[in-house]
PDB file of C-alpha atoms in Angstrom:
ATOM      1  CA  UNK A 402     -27.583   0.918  -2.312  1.00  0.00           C
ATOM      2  CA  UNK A 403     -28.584  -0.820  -5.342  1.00  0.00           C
ATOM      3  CA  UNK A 404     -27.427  -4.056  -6.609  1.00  0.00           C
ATOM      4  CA  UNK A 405     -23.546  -4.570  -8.378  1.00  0.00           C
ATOM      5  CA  UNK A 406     -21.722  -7.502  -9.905  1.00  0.00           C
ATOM      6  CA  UNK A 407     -18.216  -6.162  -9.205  1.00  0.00           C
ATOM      7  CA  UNK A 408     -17.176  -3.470  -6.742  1.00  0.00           C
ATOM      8  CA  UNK A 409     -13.784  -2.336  -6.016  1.00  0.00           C
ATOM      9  CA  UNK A 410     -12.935  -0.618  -2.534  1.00  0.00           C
ATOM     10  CA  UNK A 411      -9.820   1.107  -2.030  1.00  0.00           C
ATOM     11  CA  UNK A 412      -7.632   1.165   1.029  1.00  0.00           C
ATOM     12  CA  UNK A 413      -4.322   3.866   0.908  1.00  0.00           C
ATOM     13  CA  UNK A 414      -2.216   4.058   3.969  1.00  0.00           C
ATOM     14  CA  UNK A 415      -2.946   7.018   5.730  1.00  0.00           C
ATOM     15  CA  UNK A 416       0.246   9.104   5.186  1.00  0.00           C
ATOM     16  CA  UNK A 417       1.668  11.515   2.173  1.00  0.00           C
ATOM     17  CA  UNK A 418       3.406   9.170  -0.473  1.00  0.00           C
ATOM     18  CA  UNK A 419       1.041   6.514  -0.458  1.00  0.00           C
ATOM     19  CA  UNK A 420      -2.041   8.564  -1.749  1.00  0.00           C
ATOM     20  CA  UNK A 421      -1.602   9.334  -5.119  1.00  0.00           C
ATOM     21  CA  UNK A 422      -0.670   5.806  -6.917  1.00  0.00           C
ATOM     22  CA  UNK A 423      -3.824   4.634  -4.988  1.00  0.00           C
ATOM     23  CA  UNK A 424      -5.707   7.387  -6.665  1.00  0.00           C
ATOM     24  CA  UNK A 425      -4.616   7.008  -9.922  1.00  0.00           C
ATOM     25  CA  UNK A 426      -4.822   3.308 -10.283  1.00  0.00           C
ATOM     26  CA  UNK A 427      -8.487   4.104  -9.193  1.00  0.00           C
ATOM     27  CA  UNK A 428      -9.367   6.533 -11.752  1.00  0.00           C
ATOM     28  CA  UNK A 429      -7.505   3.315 -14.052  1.00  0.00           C
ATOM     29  CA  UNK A 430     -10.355   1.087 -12.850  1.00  0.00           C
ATOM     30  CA  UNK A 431     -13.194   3.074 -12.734  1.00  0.00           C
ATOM     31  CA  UNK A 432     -12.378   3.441 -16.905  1.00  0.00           C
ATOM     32  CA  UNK A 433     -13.939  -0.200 -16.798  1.00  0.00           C
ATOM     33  CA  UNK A 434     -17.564   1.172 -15.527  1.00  0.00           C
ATOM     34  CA  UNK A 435     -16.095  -0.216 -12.141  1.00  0.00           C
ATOM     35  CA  UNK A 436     -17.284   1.557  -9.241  1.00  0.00           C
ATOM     36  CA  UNK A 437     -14.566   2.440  -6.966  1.00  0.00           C
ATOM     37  CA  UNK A 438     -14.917   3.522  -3.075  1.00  0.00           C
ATOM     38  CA  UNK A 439     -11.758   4.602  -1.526  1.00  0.00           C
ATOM     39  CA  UNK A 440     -11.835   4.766   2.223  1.00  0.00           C
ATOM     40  CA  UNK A 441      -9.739   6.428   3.900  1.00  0.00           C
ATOM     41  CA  UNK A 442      -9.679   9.866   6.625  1.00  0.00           C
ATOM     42  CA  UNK A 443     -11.217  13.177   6.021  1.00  0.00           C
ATOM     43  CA  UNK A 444      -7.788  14.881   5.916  1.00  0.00           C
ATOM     44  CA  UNK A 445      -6.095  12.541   3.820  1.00  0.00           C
ATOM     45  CA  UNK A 446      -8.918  12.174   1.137  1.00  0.00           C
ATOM     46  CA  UNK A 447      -8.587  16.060   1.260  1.00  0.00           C
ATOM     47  CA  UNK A 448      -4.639  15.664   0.858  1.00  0.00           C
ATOM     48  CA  UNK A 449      -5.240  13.443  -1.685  1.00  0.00           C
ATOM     49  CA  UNK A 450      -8.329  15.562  -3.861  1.00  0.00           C
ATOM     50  CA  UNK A 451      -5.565  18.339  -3.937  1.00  0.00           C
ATOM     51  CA  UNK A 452      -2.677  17.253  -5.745  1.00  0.00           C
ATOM     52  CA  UNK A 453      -4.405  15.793  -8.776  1.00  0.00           C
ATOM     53  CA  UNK A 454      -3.136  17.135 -11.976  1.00  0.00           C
ATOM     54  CA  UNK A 455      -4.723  16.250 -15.257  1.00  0.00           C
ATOM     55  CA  UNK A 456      -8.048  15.133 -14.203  1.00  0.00           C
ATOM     56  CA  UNK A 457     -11.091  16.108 -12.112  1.00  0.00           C
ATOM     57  CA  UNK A 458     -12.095  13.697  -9.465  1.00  0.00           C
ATOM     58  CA  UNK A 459     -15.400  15.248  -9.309  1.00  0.00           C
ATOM     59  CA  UNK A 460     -15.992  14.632 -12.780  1.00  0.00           C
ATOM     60  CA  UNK A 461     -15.617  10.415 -12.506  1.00  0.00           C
ATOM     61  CA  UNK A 462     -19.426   9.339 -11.191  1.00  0.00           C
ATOM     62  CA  UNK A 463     -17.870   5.463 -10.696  1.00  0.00           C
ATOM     63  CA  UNK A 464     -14.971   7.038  -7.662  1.00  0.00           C
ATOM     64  CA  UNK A 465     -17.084   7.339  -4.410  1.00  0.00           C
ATOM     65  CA  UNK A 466     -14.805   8.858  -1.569  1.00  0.00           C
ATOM     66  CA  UNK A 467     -15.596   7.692   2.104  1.00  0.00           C
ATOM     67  CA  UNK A 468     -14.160  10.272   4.875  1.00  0.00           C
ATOM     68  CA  UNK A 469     -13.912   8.859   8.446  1.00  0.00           C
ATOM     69  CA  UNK A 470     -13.361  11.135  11.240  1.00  0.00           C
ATOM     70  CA  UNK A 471      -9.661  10.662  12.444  1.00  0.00           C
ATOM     71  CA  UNK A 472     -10.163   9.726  16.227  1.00  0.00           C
ATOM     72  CA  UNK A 473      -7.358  11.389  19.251  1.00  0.00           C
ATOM     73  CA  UNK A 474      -4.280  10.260  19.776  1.00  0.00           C
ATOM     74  CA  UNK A 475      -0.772  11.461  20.789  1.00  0.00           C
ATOM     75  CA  UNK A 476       1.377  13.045  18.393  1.00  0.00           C
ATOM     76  CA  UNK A 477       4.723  13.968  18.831  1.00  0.00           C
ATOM     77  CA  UNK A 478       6.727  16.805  17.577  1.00  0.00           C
ATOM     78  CA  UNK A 479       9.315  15.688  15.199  1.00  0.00           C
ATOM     79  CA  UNK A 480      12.707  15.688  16.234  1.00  0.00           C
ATOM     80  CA  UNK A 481      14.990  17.961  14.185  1.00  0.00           C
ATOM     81  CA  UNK A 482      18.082  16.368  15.322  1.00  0.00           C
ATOM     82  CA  UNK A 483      17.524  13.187  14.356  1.00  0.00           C
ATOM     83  CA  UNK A 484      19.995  10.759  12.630  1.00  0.00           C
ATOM     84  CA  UNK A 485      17.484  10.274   9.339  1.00  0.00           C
ATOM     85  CA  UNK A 486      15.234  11.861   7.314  1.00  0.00           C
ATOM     86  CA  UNK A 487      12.194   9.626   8.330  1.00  0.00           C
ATOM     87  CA  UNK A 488       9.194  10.786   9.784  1.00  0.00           C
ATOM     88  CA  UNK A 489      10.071   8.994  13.478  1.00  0.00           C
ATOM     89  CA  UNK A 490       6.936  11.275  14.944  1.00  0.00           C
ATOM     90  CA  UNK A 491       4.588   9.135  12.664  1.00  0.00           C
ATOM     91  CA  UNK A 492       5.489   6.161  13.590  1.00  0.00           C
ATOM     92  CA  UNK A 493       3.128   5.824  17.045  1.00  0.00           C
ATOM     93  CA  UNK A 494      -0.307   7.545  14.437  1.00  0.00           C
ATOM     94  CA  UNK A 495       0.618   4.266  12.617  1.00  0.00           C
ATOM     95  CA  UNK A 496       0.378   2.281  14.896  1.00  0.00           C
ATOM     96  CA  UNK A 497      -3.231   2.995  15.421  1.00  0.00           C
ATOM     97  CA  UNK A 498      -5.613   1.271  13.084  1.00  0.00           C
ATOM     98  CA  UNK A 499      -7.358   5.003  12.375  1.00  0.00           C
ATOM     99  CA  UNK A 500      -9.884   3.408  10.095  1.00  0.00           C
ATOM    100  CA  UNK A 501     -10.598   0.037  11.395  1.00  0.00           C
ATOM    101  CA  UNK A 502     -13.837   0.413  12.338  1.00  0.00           C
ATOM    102  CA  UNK A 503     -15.584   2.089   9.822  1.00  0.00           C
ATOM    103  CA  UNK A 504     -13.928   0.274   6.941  1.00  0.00           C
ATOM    104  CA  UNK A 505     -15.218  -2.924   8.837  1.00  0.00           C
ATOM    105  CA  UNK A 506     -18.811  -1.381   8.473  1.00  0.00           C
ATOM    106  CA  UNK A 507     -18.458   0.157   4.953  1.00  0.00           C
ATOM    107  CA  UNK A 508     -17.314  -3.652   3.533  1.00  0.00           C
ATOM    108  CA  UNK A 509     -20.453  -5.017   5.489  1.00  0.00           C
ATOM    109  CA  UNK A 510     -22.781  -2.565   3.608  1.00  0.00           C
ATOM    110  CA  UNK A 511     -20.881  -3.186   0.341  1.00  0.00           C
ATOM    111  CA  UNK A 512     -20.592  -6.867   0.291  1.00  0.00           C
ATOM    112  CA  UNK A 513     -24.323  -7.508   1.010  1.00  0.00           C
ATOM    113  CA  UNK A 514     -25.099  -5.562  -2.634  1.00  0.00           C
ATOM    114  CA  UNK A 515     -22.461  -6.636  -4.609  1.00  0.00           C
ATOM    115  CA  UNK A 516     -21.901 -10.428  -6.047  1.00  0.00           C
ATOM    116  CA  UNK A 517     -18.090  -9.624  -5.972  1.00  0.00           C
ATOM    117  CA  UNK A 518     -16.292  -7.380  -3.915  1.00  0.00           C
ATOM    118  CA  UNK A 519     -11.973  -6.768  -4.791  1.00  0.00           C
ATOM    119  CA  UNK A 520     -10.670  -4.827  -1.923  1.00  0.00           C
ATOM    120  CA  UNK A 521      -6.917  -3.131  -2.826  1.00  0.00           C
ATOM    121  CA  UNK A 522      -5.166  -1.964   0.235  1.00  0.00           C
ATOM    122  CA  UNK A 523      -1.858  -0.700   0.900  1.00  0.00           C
ATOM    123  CA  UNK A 524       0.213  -3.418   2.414  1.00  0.00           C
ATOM    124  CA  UNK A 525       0.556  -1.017   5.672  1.00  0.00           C
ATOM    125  CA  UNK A 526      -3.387  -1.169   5.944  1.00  0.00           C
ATOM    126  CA  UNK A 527      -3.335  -5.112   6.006  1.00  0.00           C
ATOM    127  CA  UNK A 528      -4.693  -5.758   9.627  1.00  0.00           C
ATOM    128  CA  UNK A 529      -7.613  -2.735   9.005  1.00  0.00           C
ATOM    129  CA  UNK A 530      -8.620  -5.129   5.477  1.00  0.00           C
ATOM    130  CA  UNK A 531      -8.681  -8.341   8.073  1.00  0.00           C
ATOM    131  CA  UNK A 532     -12.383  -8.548   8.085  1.00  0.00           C
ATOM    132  CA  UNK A 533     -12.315  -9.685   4.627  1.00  0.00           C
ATOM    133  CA  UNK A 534     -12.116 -13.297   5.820  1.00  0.00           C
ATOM    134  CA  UNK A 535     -15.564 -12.796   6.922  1.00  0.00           C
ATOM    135  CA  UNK A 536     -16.817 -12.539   3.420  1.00  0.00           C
ATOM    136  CA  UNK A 537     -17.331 -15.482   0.387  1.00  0.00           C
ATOM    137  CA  UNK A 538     -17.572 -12.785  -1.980  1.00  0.00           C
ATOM    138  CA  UNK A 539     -14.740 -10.757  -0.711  1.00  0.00           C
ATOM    139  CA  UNK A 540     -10.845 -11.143  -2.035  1.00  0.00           C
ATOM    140  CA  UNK A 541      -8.355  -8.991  -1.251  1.00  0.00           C
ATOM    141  CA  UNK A 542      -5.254  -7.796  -3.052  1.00  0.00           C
ATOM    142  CA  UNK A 543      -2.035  -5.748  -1.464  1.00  0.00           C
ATOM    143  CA  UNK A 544      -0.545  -2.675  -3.465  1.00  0.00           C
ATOM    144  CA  UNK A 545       2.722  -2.138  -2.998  1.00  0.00           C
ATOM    145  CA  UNK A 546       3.191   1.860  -3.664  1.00  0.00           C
ATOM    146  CA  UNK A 547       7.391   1.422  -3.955  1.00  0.00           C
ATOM    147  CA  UNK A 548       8.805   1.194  -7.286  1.00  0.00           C
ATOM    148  CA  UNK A 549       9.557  -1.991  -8.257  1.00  0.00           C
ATOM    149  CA  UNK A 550      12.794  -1.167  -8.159  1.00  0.00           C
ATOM    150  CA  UNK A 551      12.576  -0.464  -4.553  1.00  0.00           C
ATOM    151  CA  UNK A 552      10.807  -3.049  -3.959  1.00  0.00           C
ATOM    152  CA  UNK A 553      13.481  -5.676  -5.410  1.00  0.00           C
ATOM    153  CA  UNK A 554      16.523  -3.832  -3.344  1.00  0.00           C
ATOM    154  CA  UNK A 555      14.180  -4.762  -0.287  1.00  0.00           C
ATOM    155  CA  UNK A 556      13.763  -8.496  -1.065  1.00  0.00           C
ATOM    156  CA  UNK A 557      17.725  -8.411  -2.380  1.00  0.00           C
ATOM    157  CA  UNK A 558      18.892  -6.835   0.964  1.00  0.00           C
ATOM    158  CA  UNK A 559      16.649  -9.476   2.972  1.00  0.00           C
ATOM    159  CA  UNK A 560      18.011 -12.443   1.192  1.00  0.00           C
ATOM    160  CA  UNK A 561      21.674 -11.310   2.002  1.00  0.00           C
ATOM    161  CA  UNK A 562      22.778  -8.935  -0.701  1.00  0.00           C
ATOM    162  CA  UNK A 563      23.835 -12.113  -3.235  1.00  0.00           C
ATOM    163  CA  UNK A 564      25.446 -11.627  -6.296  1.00  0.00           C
ATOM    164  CA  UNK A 565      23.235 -11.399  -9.174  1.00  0.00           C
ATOM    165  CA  UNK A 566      23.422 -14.046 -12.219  1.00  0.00           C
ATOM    166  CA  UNK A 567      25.560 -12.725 -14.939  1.00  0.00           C
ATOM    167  CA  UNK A 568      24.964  -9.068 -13.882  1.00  0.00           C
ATOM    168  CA  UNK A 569      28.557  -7.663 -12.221  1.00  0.00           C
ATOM    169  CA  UNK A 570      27.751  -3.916 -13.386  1.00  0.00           C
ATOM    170  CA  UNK A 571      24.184  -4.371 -11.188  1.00  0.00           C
ATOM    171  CA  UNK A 572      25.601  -5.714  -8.670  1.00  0.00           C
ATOM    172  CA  UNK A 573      28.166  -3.234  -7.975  1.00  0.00           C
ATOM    173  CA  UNK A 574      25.814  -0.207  -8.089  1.00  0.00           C
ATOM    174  CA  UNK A 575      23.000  -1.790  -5.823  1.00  0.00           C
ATOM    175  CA  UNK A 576      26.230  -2.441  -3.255  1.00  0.00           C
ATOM    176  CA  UNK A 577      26.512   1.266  -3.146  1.00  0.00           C
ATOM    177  CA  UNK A 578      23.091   1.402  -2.053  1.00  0.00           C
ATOM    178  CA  UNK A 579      22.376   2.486   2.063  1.00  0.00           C
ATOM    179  CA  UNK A 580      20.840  -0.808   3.914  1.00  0.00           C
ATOM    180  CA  UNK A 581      17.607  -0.552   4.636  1.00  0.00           C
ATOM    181  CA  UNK A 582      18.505  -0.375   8.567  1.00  0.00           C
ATOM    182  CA  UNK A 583      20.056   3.232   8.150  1.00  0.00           C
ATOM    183  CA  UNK A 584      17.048   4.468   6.629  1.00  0.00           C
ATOM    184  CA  UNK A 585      14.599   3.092   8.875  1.00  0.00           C
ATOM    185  CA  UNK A 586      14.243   3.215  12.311  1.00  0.00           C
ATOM    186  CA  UNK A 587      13.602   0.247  14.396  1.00  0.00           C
ATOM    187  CA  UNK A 588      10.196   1.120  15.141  1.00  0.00           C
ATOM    188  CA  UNK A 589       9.165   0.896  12.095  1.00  0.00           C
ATOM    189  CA  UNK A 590       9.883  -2.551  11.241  1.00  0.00           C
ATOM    190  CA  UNK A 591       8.050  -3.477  14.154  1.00  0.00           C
ATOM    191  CA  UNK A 592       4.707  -1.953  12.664  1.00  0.00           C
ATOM    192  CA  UNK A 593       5.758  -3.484   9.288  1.00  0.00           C
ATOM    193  CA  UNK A 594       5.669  -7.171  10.995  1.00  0.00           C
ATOM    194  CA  UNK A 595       2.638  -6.258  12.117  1.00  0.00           C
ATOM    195  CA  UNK A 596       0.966  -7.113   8.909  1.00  0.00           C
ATOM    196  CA  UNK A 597       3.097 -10.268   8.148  1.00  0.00           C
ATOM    197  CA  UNK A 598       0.253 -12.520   9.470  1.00  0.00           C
ATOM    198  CA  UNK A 599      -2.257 -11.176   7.138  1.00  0.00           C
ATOM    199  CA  UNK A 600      -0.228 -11.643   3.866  1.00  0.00           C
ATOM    200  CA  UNK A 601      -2.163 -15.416   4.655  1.00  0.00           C
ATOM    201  CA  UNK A 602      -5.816 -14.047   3.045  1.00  0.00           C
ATOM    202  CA  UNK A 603      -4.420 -12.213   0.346  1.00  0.00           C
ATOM    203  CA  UNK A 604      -6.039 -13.316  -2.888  1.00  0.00           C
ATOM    204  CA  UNK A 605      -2.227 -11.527  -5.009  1.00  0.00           C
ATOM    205  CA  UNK A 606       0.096  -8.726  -5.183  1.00  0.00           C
ATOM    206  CA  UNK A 607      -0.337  -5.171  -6.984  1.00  0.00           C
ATOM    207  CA  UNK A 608       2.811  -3.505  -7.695  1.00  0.00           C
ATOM    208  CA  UNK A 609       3.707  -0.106  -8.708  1.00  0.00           C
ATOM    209  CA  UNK A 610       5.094  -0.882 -12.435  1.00  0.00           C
ATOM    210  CA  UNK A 611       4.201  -0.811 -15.744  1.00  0.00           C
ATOM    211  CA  UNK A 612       6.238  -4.089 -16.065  1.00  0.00           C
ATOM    212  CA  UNK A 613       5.627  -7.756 -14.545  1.00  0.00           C
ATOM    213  CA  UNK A 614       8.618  -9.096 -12.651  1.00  0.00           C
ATOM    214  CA  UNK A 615       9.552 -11.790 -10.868  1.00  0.00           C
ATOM    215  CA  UNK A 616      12.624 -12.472  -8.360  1.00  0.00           C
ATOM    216  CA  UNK A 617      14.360 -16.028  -7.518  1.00  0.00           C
ATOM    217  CA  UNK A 618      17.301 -17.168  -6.186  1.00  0.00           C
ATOM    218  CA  UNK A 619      19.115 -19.916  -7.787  1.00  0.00           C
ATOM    219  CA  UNK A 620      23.031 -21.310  -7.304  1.00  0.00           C
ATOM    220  CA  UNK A 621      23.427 -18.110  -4.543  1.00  0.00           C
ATOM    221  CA  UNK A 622      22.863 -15.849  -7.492  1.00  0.00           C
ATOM    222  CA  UNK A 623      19.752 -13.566  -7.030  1.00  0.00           C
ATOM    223  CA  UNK A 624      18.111 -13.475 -10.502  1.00  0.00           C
ATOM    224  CA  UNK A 625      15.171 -10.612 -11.649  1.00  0.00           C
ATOM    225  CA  UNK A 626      13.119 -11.702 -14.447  1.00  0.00           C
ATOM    226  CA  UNK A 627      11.191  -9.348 -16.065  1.00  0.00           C
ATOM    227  CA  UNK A 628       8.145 -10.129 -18.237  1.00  0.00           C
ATOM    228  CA  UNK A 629       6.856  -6.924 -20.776  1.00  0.00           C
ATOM    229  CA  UNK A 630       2.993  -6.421 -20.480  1.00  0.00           C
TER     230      UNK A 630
END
């Protein structure tokens, strides 16, 4: 592998819905002459390959794919009575860290040729990216693949629901909104603390916006602020 100044590797949670913004901020980077690696399984790189509309990944020489074997494990049928719409059966696949392994060797290879190394990883892949503490020339940043929008109901819902500064008509239609808790299963949330701890070597947050946007509480009063590009 020859020598680089900058490399970018690419980390998408391994499950349909968190593929394609992964992909496409990719194809983003790799306008910049940055090469791009995005590791991930055999199937879901396949998944992923598939959907794209408006561009040929073949045709970008700067996006490398890397396609590890996905090793056993049990996987339940879903259940078609359930209360919710999620995908409960997943929820044990998650909990296995599919790609740990070889990610762990592919950022060993990388970061030995490279004088900078950016690693971009869904925030569900945080303790597979861990090994990025080993590294001086290795930062990594999460990607959130919610909308932001999503995103600040989340953070709204966790600080209590408060009323939002000078915003009544907001307000009102984010209280019709289903808590979090009736869309989720309880398993779940366990895997998502999971990854808590390792929000500690994140270098910054990637979110899926065209707009910057901060959220703060002040008075009780929940207030967005939003900052144009």
């Amino acid at each position: 592998m020859e020598n680089l100044d900058v490399v970018v590797v690419v980390v998408p949670f391994v499950a349909q819905g968190h593929l394609n913004q992964l992909l496409h901020l990719s194809r983003l980077l790799s306008a910049y002459n940055l090469p791009v690696h995005i590791a991930g399984t055999t199937t879901h790189n396949r998944q992923a390959k598939l959907r794209i509309h408006g561009w040929n990944h073949n045709s970008n020489t700067n996006i490398h794919f890397h396609e590890f074997e996905t090793p056993q494990f049990e996987s339940p049928p879903p259940n078609p009575t359930s209360s919710t719409k999620f995908p409960s059966h997943l929820i044990h696949h998650s909990k296995h860290h599919l790609i740990y392994e070889p990610f762990a060797k592919l950022l060993a290879n990388i970061s030995n040729t490279a004088r900078r190394v950016v690693v971009i990883h869904d925030f569900l892949m945080s303790t597979v990216v861990q090994d990025v503490v080993s590294y001086p020339n290795v930062e990594a940043y999460v990607f959130h693949c919610a909308s932001a929008f999503t995103t600040f109901s989340y953070m709204w819902e966790e600080k209590g629901r408060p009323c939002l500064e000078d915003d009544d008509e907001s307000y009102m239609q984010l209280s019709k909104l289903a808590t979090i808790q009736d869309l989720v299963p309880r398993e779940f949330f366990e895997f998502i603390y999971t990854h808590v701890g390792c929000e500690k070597f994140n270098a910054g947050n990637i979110h899926d916006t065209s707009k910057g946007f901060l959220v703060t509480q002040s008075n009780g009063q929940l207030v967005l602020l939003i900052q144009c590009p």
